[in-house]
Amino acid sequence: RDLGTSTIFLFLYAAIVYIASGNKRILLLSGLAFLLAAVVGYSLFDVVRLRVEAWSDPWTDPSGRSYQIVQSLLAIANGGLLGRGPGLGSPGLVPVPHSDFIFVSIVEESGLLGALGLLLLLGLVTVRGLRTALRAPDSFRRFLAAGLTAYLVSQSILIIGGNLRLLPLTGVTLPFVSYGGSSLLTSYLALFFMLVISDQEQA
């Protein structure tokens, strides 16, 4: 039933096995497994079906099941290029703006430039994480750094893609940005482990 968590688990499994083996068939098989799981989830669980239908055509029920995504799209459009300014947005009109839709709140107040700045920071974390993995002193730490980077990247892609209606909404949080103790704790633990591995590589 939890579309976001299951997608992250499958992505992490595929990424780690591919990094360890170099077998490209793993990526193909994982993609097919995800499609199969999506079809089964759509058929069996109402919550998955409602999210997919709200994503595919949100304008059929903008005040009902598609309310979240419609409000997020309007808020993003309202942000424009430079945004409305700090504290001048209306995040209260978007459900759960401090967690699931924090990216929308940032874009409304800081505009396209703020969104690009946030994406640049996430890209920097990704590049540094992959660089740490490549320079790790042994296989265990190499796979650990690569897996932690894949975890942060996959979570970011899922939530940002859901906010922009590029992907169905999954309900995961944006690392280092969304409100929530467990989300911040796991994100900072991932960053801590990558810093430890990077320090060992430099020693």
mmCIF file of N, CA and C in Angstrom, residues 13-28 143:
data_model
loop_
_atom_site.group_PDB
_atom_site.id
_atom_site.type_symbol
_atom_site.label_atom_id
_atom_site.label_comp_id
_atom_site.label_asym_id
_atom_site.label_seq_id
_atom_site.Cartn_x
_atom_site.Cartn_y
_atom_site.Cartn_z
ATOM 1 N N TYR A 13 17.633 -1.640 -3.977
ATOM 2 C CA TYR A 13 18.049 -3.016 -4.277
ATOM 3 C C TYR A 13 18.684 -3.091 -5.659
ATOM 4 N N ALA A 14 18.007 -2.491 -6.643
ATOM 5 C CA ALA A 14 18.530 -2.530 -8.014
ATOM 6 C C ALA A 14 19.869 -1.802 -8.116
ATOM 7 N N ALA A 15 19.972 -0.650 -7.445
ATOM 8 C CA ALA A 15 21.205 0.132 -7.523
ATOM 9 C C ALA A 15 22.375 -0.606 -6.910
ATOM 10 N N ILE A 16 22.187 -1.193 -5.716
ATOM 11 C CA ILE A 16 23.286 -1.870 -5.036
ATOM 12 C C ILE A 16 23.713 -3.128 -5.790
ATOM 13 N N VAL A 17 22.751 -3.916 -6.242
ATOM 14 C CA VAL A 17 23.099 -5.143 -6.976
ATOM 15 C C VAL A 17 23.798 -4.802 -8.294
ATOM 16 N N TYR A 18 23.341 -3.741 -8.956
ATOM 17 C CA TYR A 18 23.994 -3.334 -10.207
ATOM 18 C C TYR A 18 25.421 -2.833 -9.950
ATOM 19 N N ILE A 19 25.599 -2.029 -8.897
ATOM 20 C CA ILE A 19 26.934 -1.524 -8.581
ATOM 21 C C ILE A 19 27.872 -2.670 -8.225
ATOM 22 N N ALA A 20 27.348 -3.668 -7.491
ATOM 23 C CA ALA A 20 28.188 -4.787 -7.062
ATOM 24 C C ALA A 20 28.514 -5.750 -8.199
ATOM 25 N N SER A 21 27.578 -5.945 -9.110
ATOM 26 C CA SER A 21 27.771 -6.948 -10.160
ATOM 27 C C SER A 21 28.090 -6.364 -11.527
ATOM 28 N N GLY A 22 27.612 -5.137 -11.798
ATOM 29 C CA GLY A 22 27.793 -4.549 -13.124
ATOM 30 C C GLY A 22 26.899 -5.176 -14.173
ATOM 31 N N ASN A 23 25.933 -5.980 -13.754
ATOM 32 C CA ASN A 23 25.043 -6.676 -14.677
ATOM 33 C C ASN A 23 23.864 -5.763 -15.026
ATOM 34 N N LYS A 24 23.789 -5.341 -16.276
ATOM 35 C CA LYS A 24 22.732 -4.424 -16.697
ATOM 36 C C LYS A 24 21.361 -5.084 -16.716
ATOM 37 N N ARG A 25 21.318 -6.398 -16.746
ATOM 38 C CA ARG A 25 20.024 -7.078 -16.729
ATOM 39 C C ARG A 25 19.282 -6.838 -15.419
ATOM 40 N N ILE A 26 20.045 -6.555 -14.357
ATOM 41 C CA ILE A 26 19.413 -6.259 -13.066
ATOM 42 C C ILE A 26 18.503 -5.039 -13.194
ATOM 43 N N LEU A 27 18.962 -4.027 -13.924
ATOM 44 C CA LEU A 27 18.152 -2.819 -14.093
ATOM 45 C C LEU A 27 16.878 -3.122 -14.871
ATOM 46 N N LEU A 28 17.002 -3.949 -15.923
ATOM 47 C CA LEU A 28 15.827 -4.320 -16.719
ATOM 48 C C LEU A 28 14.838 -5.128 -15.889
ATOM 49 N N PHE A 143 30.088 0.306 -1.376
ATOM 50 C CA PHE A 143 28.670 0.002 -1.564
ATOM 51 C C PHE A 143 27.798 0.790 -0.589
#
